Coordinates of C-alpha atoms in Angstrom, one line a residue:
X1 CA 34.9 -8.0 -86.8
X2 CA 32.4 -10.7 -87.0
X3 CA 33.5 -12.1 -90.5
X4 CA 37.2 -12.6 -89.1
X5 CA 36.1 -14.4 -86.2
X6 CA 33.9 -16.6 -88.4
X7 CA 36.6 -17.0 -90.8
X8 CA 39.2 -18.0 -88.5
X9 CA 37.0 -20.4 -86.5
X10 CA 35.9 -22.2 -90.0
X11 CA 39.5 -22.2 -91.2
X12 CA 40.8 -23.7 -88.2
X13 CA 38.2 -26.5 -87.7
X14 CA 38.8 -27.5 -91.2
X15 CA 42.5 -27.5 -91.2
X16 CA 42.6 -29.2 -87.5
X17 CA 40.6 -32.0 -89.5
X18 CA 43.7 -33.2 -91.2
X19 CA 47.0 -31.2 -90.4
X20 CA 47.9 -32.9 -87.2
X21 CA 47.9 -36.3 -89.2
X22 CA 50.1 -35.1 -92.2
X23 CA 53.3 -36.4 -91.1
X24 CA 52.1 -39.4 -89.2
X25 CA 50.2 -40.3 -92.4
X26 CA 53.5 -39.9 -94.3
X27 CA 55.4 -42.3 -92.3
X28 CA 52.8 -45.1 -92.3
X29 CA 52.4 -44.7 -96.1
X30 CA 56.4 -45.2 -96.4
X31 CA 57.2 -41.5 -97.4
X32 CA 60.6 -41.2 -95.3
X33 CA 63.9 -39.5 -95.8
X34 CA 63.9 -36.1 -97.2
X35 CA 60.3 -36.3 -98.4
X36 CA 59.5 -36.8 -94.8
X37 CA 61.6 -33.7 -93.7
X38 CA 60.0 -31.5 -96.3
X39 CA 56.3 -32.7 -95.3
X40 CA 57.1 -32.1 -91.6
X41 CA 58.5 -28.8 -92.3
X42 CA 56.0 -27.8 -94.8
X43 CA 53.4 -26.0 -92.8
X44 CA 56.1 -23.9 -91.3
X45 CA 58.7 -23.2 -94.1
X46 CA 56.6 -22.6 -97.0
X47 CA 54.4 -20.1 -95.7
X48 CA 57.4 -18.1 -94.1
X49 CA 59.1 -18.3 -97.9
X50 CA 55.9 -17.1 -99.3
X51 CA 55.5 -14.4 -96.8
X52 CA 58.7 -13.0 -97.5
X53 CA 58.2 -12.7 -101.2
X54 CA 54.9 -11.1 -100.4
X55 CA 56.6 -8.6 -98.4
X56 CA 57.4 -7.1 -101.9
X57 CA 54.0 -6.8 -103.1
X58 CA 51.3 -4.0 -102.6
X59 CA 48.3 -6.2 -102.8
X60 CA 45.8 -5.8 -99.6
X61 CA 45.8 -8.0 -96.9
X62 CA 42.3 -9.1 -97.6
X63 CA 43.0 -9.8 -101.4
X64 CA 45.7 -12.0 -99.9
X65 CA 43.7 -13.7 -97.5
X66 CA 40.8 -14.4 -100.1
X67 CA 43.5 -15.6 -103.0
X68 CA 45.4 -17.9 -100.8
X69 CA 42.1 -19.3 -99.4
X70 CA 40.8 -20.5 -102.9
X71 CA 44.2 -22.2 -103.7
X72 CA 44.6 -24.0 -100.5
X73 CA 41.0 -25.0 -100.8
X74 CA 42.0 -26.7 -104.3
X75 CA 45.1 -28.3 -102.9
X76 CA 43.1 -30.1 -100.0
X77 CA 40.6 -31.5 -102.5
X78 CA 43.6 -32.7 -104.9
X79 CA 45.3 -34.2 -102.0
X80 CA 42.3 -36.4 -101.3
X81 CA 42.5 -38.0 -105.1
X82 CA 46.1 -38.9 -105.5
X83 CA 48.2 -41.8 -104.1
X84 CA 50.6 -41.8 -101.1
X85 CA 53.7 -41.2 -103.3
X86 CA 55.8 -38.1 -104.7
X87 CA 52.6 -36.6 -106.1
X88 CA 51.3 -36.6 -102.6
X89 CA 54.3 -34.8 -101.3
X90 CA 54.1 -32.3 -104.4
X91 CA 50.4 -31.3 -103.7
X92 CA 50.8 -30.7 -100.2
X93 CA 53.8 -28.4 -100.8
X94 CA 51.6 -26.4 -103.0
X95 CA 48.5 -26.2 -100.7
X96 CA 51.1 -25.2 -97.7
X97 CA 52.4 -22.4 -100.0
X98 CA 48.9 -21.2 -100.6
X99 CA 48.1 -21.2 -96.8
X100 CA 51.2 -18.9 -96.7
X101 CA 49.4 -16.4 -99.0
X102 CA 46.3 -16.1 -97.0
X103 CA 48.2 -16.1 -93.4
X104 CA 50.5 -13.0 -94.6
X105 CA 47.4 -11.4 -95.4
X106 CA 45.8 -12.4 -92.0
X107 CA 49.1 -11.0 -90.3
X108 CA 48.7 -7.5 -92.1
X109 CA 45.0 -7.4 -90.9
X110 CA 45.7 -8.4 -87.2
X111 CA 48.6 -5.8 -87.1
X112 CA 45.9 -3.1 -88.1
X113 CA 43.2 -4.5 -85.5
X114 CA 45.6 -4.8 -82.8
X115 CA 47.3 -1.4 -82.4
X116 CA 45.8 -0.2 -79.3
X117 CA 46.7 -3.5 -77.2
X118 CA 48.8 -6.0 -79.1
X119 CA 48.8 -9.2 -76.8
X120 CA 45.3 -9.0 -75.7
X121 CA 43.9 -8.3 -79.3
X122 CA 46.2 -11.2 -80.9
X123 CA 45.3 -13.6 -77.9
X124 CA 41.6 -12.9 -78.6
X125 CA 41.8 -14.0 -82.1
X126 CA 44.0 -16.6 -81.4
X127 CA 41.5 -18.0 -78.9
X128 CA 38.7 -18.1 -81.8
X129 CA 41.3 -20.0 -83.9
X130 CA 42.0 -22.6 -81.3
X131 CA 38.4 -23.1 -80.4
X132 CA 37.6 -23.6 -84.3
X133 CA 40.0 -26.5 -84.3
X134 CA 39.3 -28.1 -80.7
X135 CA 36.8 -30.8 -81.7
X136 CA 38.2 -31.3 -85.2
X137 CA 40.9 -33.3 -84.7
X138 CA 39.3 -35.7 -82.4
X139 CA 36.6 -36.3 -84.9
X140 CA 39.1 -37.3 -87.6
X141 CA 41.1 -39.6 -85.0
X142 CA 37.8 -41.3 -83.7
X143 CA 36.4 -42.1 -87.1
X144 CA 39.7 -43.3 -89.0
X145 CA 41.5 -44.9 -85.8
X146 CA 43.8 -47.4 -87.6
X147 CA 42.3 -47.1 -91.3
X148 CA 45.1 -44.8 -93.0
X149 CA 43.3 -44.7 -96.5
X150 CA 40.1 -43.1 -94.5
X151 CA 41.9 -39.9 -94.0
X152 CA 41.5 -39.1 -97.6
X153 CA 37.9 -38.3 -97.0
X154 CA 38.7 -35.8 -94.5
X155 CA 41.5 -34.1 -96.8
X156 CA 38.0 -33.6 -99.3
X157 CA 35.9 -32.4 -96.5
X158 CA 38.6 -30.1 -95.8
X159 CA 38.8 -28.4 -99.2
X160 CA 35.2 -28.1 -99.1
X161 CA 35.1 -26.0 -95.8
X162 CA 37.8 -23.9 -96.8
X163 CA 36.1 -23.1 -100.2
X164 CA 33.1 -22.2 -98.2
X165 CA 35.3 -19.8 -95.9
X166 CA 36.1 -17.8 -99.1
X167 CA 32.6 -16.1 -98.4
X168 CA 33.5 -14.9 -95.3
X169 CA 37.1 -13.7 -96.4
X170 CA 35.2 -11.6 -99.1
X171 CA 33.0 -10.2 -96.4
X172 CA 35.8 -8.8 -94.1
X173 CA 35.0 -5.4 -92.8
X174 CA 38.6 -4.4 -92.3
X175 CA 41.7 -4.6 -94.6
X176 CA 45.1 -3.8 -94.6
X177 CA 45.7 -1.4 -97.5
X178 CA 49.0 -1.4 -99.2
X179 CA 50.9 1.8 -99.3
X180 CA 54.4 2.7 -100.5
X181 CA 57.2 1.8 -97.9
X182 CA 59.4 4.8 -97.0
X183 CA 61.8 2.7 -94.8
X184 CA 64.9 1.2 -96.6
X185 CA 66.8 -0.4 -93.9
X186 CA 65.6 -2.8 -91.2
X187 CA 66.0 -1.5 -87.7
X188 CA 69.3 -3.0 -85.8
X189 CA 66.9 -5.0 -83.1
X190 CA 65.1 -6.4 -86.4
X191 CA 68.4 -7.7 -87.6
X192 CA 69.4 -9.1 -84.1
X193 CA 66.1 -10.8 -84.1
X194 CA 66.7 -12.4 -87.2
X195 CA 69.9 -14.0 -86.5
X196 CA 68.7 -15.3 -83.1
X197 CA 65.7 -16.6 -84.8
X198 CA 67.7 -18.4 -87.6
X199 CA 69.8 -20.3 -84.8
X200 CA 66.5 -21.0 -82.9
X201 CA 64.3 -22.3 -85.8
X202 CA 67.1 -24.5 -87.1
X203 CA 67.3 -26.1 -83.8
X204 CA 63.5 -26.4 -83.2
X205 CA 62.9 -28.1 -86.5
X206 CA 65.3 -30.7 -86.0
X207 CA 62.8 -32.8 -84.0
X208 CA 59.8 -32.5 -86.6
X209 CA 60.6 -35.4 -88.8
X210 CA 61.5 -37.2 -85.6
X211 CA 58.1 -37.0 -83.7
X212 CA 56.1 -39.1 -86.3
X213 CA 58.7 -41.8 -86.4
X214 CA 58.7 -41.9 -82.5
X215 CA 55.2 -42.0 -82.5
X216 CA 54.6 -44.8 -85.0
X217 CA 57.7 -47.1 -84.4
X218 CA 58.4 -46.6 -80.6
X219 CA 54.9 -45.8 -79.0
X220 CA 52.8 -47.5 -81.6
X221 CA 50.3 -44.7 -81.9
X222 CA 47.1 -44.8 -84.2
X223 CA 45.5 -41.8 -85.4
X224 CA 43.1 -41.4 -82.4
X225 CA 46.0 -41.3 -80.3
X226 CA 47.5 -38.4 -82.4
X227 CA 44.1 -36.8 -82.0
X228 CA 44.3 -37.0 -78.1
X229 CA 47.7 -35.5 -78.3
X230 CA 46.2 -32.5 -80.2
X231 CA 43.2 -32.1 -78.2
X232 CA 45.0 -32.0 -74.8
X233 CA 47.4 -29.2 -76.6
X234 CA 44.6 -27.1 -78.0
X235 CA 42.5 -27.3 -74.8
X236 CA 45.3 -26.1 -72.4
X237 CA 45.8 -23.3 -74.9
X238 CA 42.4 -22.2 -74.5
X239 CA 42.4 -22.2 -70.9
X240 CA 45.3 -19.9 -70.6
X241 CA 45.4 -18.0 -74.0
X242 CA 44.0 -14.7 -72.8
X243 CA 45.9 -14.6 -69.7
X244 CA 49.3 -15.0 -71.4
X245 CA 48.2 -12.2 -73.8
X246 CA 47.8 -9.8 -70.7
X247 CA 51.1 -10.9 -69.5
X248 CA 52.9 -10.5 -73.0
X249 CA 51.7 -6.7 -72.9
X250 CA 53.6 -6.4 -69.7
X251 CA 56.8 -8.1 -70.4
X252 CA 57.6 -9.6 -74.0
X253 CA 61.3 -10.0 -73.6
X254 CA 60.8 -12.5 -70.7
X255 CA 57.5 -14.2 -72.2
X256 CA 59.5 -14.8 -75.5
X257 CA 62.2 -16.5 -73.7
X258 CA 59.9 -18.8 -71.8
X259 CA 58.1 -19.7 -74.7
X260 CA 61.0 -20.9 -76.4
X261 CA 62.3 -22.7 -73.4
X262 CA 59.4 -24.4 -72.8
X263 CA 59.5 -26.0 -76.4
X264 CA 62.2 -28.3 -75.0
X265 CA 59.7 -30.0 -73.1
X266 CA 58.4 -32.0 -76.3
X267 CA 61.5 -33.6 -77.4
X268 CA 62.6 -34.3 -73.9
X269 CA 59.3 -36.1 -73.2
X270 CA 59.6 -38.5 -76.4
X271 CA 63.2 -39.3 -75.1
X272 CA 62.4 -40.0 -71.6
X273 CA 58.8 -41.4 -71.5
X274 CA 58.0 -44.8 -70.9
X275 CA 54.3 -45.0 -72.1
X276 CA 52.2 -42.8 -74.1
X277 CA 50.5 -41.5 -70.9
X278 CA 53.7 -39.5 -70.4
X279 CA 53.2 -38.1 -73.7
X280 CA 49.7 -37.1 -73.3
X281 CA 50.8 -35.3 -70.2
X282 CA 53.8 -33.6 -71.5
X283 CA 51.4 -31.8 -74.0
X284 CA 49.8 -29.6 -71.5
X285 CA 52.7 -27.5 -71.6
X286 CA 51.4 -26.7 -75.1
X287 CA 49.0 -24.3 -73.6
X288 CA 51.8 -22.0 -72.7
X289 CA 54.0 -22.6 -75.6
X290 CA 51.2 -21.8 -78.4
X291 CA 49.6 -18.9 -76.5
X292 CA 53.0 -17.1 -76.3
X293 CA 53.6 -18.2 -80.0
X294 CA 50.7 -16.6 -81.2
X295 CA 51.1 -13.1 -79.7
X296 CA 54.5 -12.4 -78.3
X297 CA 56.7 -12.7 -81.3
X298 CA 54.3 -10.8 -83.7
X299 CA 53.6 -8.1 -81.1
X300 CA 57.4 -7.7 -80.5
X301 CA 58.0 -7.7 -84.6
X302 CA 55.1 -5.0 -85.0
X303 CA 56.5 -2.7 -82.2
X304 CA 60.0 -2.9 -83.3
X305 CA 59.5 -1.9 -87.1
X306 CA 57.7 1.0 -88.8
X307 CA 57.7 -1.3 -91.9
X308 CA 55.5 -4.4 -90.9
X309 CA 55.3 -5.6 -94.4
X310 CA 59.2 -5.6 -95.0
X311 CA 60.1 -6.9 -91.5
X312 CA 57.7 -9.6 -91.6
X313 CA 58.6 -10.6 -95.0
X314 CA 62.5 -11.0 -93.9
X315 CA 61.4 -12.7 -90.8
X316 CA 59.8 -15.5 -92.7
X317 CA 62.4 -15.7 -94.8
X318 CA 64.9 -16.4 -92.5
X319 CA 62.8 -18.6 -90.2
X320 CA 61.6 -20.5 -93.4
X321 CA 65.3 -21.0 -94.6
X322 CA 66.1 -22.2 -90.8
X323 CA 63.0 -24.5 -90.9
X324 CA 64.0 -26.7 -94.0
X325 CA 67.7 -26.8 -93.0
X326 CA 66.8 -27.9 -89.4
X327 CA 64.1 -30.4 -90.7
X328 CA 66.6 -31.9 -93.4
X329 CA 69.4 -32.1 -91.0
X330 CA 67.0 -33.9 -88.5
X331 CA 66.1 -36.5 -91.4
X332 CA 69.5 -37.0 -92.2
X333 CA 70.4 -37.6 -88.6
X334 CA 67.5 -40.0 -87.9
X335 CA 69.0 -42.2 -90.5
X336 CA 72.3 -42.3 -89.0
X337 CA 71.1 -42.8 -85.4
X338 CA 68.8 -45.5 -86.4
X339 CA 71.5 -47.2 -88.6
X340 CA 74.2 -47.3 -85.6
X341 CA 71.5 -47.7 -82.6
X342 CA 68.2 -49.1 -84.2
X343 CA 64.9 -47.4 -84.0
X344 CA 65.5 -46.5 -80.3
X345 CA 68.4 -44.5 -81.4
X346 CA 65.6 -41.5 -82.1
X347 CA 65.3 -41.3 -78.3
X348 CA 68.9 -40.4 -78.0
X349 CA 68.5 -37.6 -81.0
X350 CA 65.5 -36.3 -79.5
X351 CA 67.1 -35.8 -76.0
X352 CA 69.9 -34.2 -77.7
X353 CA 67.6 -31.9 -79.5
X354 CA 65.8 -31.0 -76.4
X355 CA 69.2 -29.8 -74.8
X356 CA 69.8 -27.5 -78.0
X357 CA 66.3 -26.1 -77.6
X358 CA 67.1 -25.0 -74.0
X359 CA 70.6 -23.6 -74.9
X360 CA 69.1 -21.7 -78.1
X361 CA 66.2 -20.2 -76.0
X362 CA 68.6 -17.9 -74.1
X363 CA 69.5 -16.1 -77.0
X364 CA 66.1 -14.2 -76.6
X365 CA 67.4 -12.7 -73.4
X366 CA 69.6 -10.5 -75.7
X367 CA 66.7 -8.7 -77.3
X368 CA 65.7 -5.3 -76.0
X369 CA 62.1 -4.6 -74.7
X370 CA 60.3 -3.0 -77.7
X371 CA 58.3 0.2 -77.3
X372 CA 55.6 1.1 -79.7
X373 CA 56.6 3.7 -82.3
X374 CA 55.1 7.1 -81.6
X375 CA 53.6 7.5 -85.2
X376 CA 51.2 5.0 -86.5
X377 CA 52.5 2.0 -88.2
X378 CA 52.1 1.9 -91.7
X379 CA 51.3 -1.5 -93.4
X380 CA 52.9 -1.1 -96.9

């Protein structure tokens, strides 16, 4: 299992050098409107769409990780060379699609290694993932500060590190080998989960293009401020991640609800905070939300279906569509609110989104507590 741990640590160190700053960089560089909506949701919706398409593929998990890692490395290197315009947006969309390929392969492998203890095992690997990114964001934020152009150097460094990580992906000592699926229909609980996910993810992603606007125009943040936010989030995640993983194994449905409910804290913090220190404090909640997000929903999915590849694909499709719908709608609403109330209209909109997140989180209580299938889960 050592190559798995090494891979995820290097990958997340590399990605955390730059990913937390992408939307913020776009706003500073004048990339607004629909392009900002695409960029702010790309890290979520594009991997989701790619994972749906790959659900029909019979490529092994390890191969998907290798191919996706190579392509994303190329994307980051190209991003270091292009100007901040449409080309920047298009290349970023390409590399996020590539990350979706490697992520799907990783999920399939995690399904195999976590069969004996879903929450605990997934939390362990998520712990290594978080550990890898802890110092990275702070390094970039400290060095770049307020010099936007300097972020390009870190795009190139990220590409180089991810290219190095291909070696460890090739060395994986476990794989999820594709087999022919025998299941034609999705279980009823998965269908219910899809409907709830579409509603919540639409509401969730409404705020994504709003956060960088508030950070730059309302709270006058720079790269170092963004880095502090991310470090607080990652640190709090490290502290409680394994503990949350054990709770997930005991009551998944309740933890899923609490994880979604807690996400309302972030838009409400930006809507109500009077200074940046209050924003920092709100990020402590991230430890709880991130820990649940990396364990509860995946383990629920694994134990609610005996065709993990197919279920992962459909869940990701629905979530991806919801994310692009929500993020695009958020960009449109931002323009409307700013036009009528000025830039501080963003606060009003964020408060509204916070309320909607609270409402949508209660839908997860409709789901049944899953029980593992008696037969071994086939990945195919």
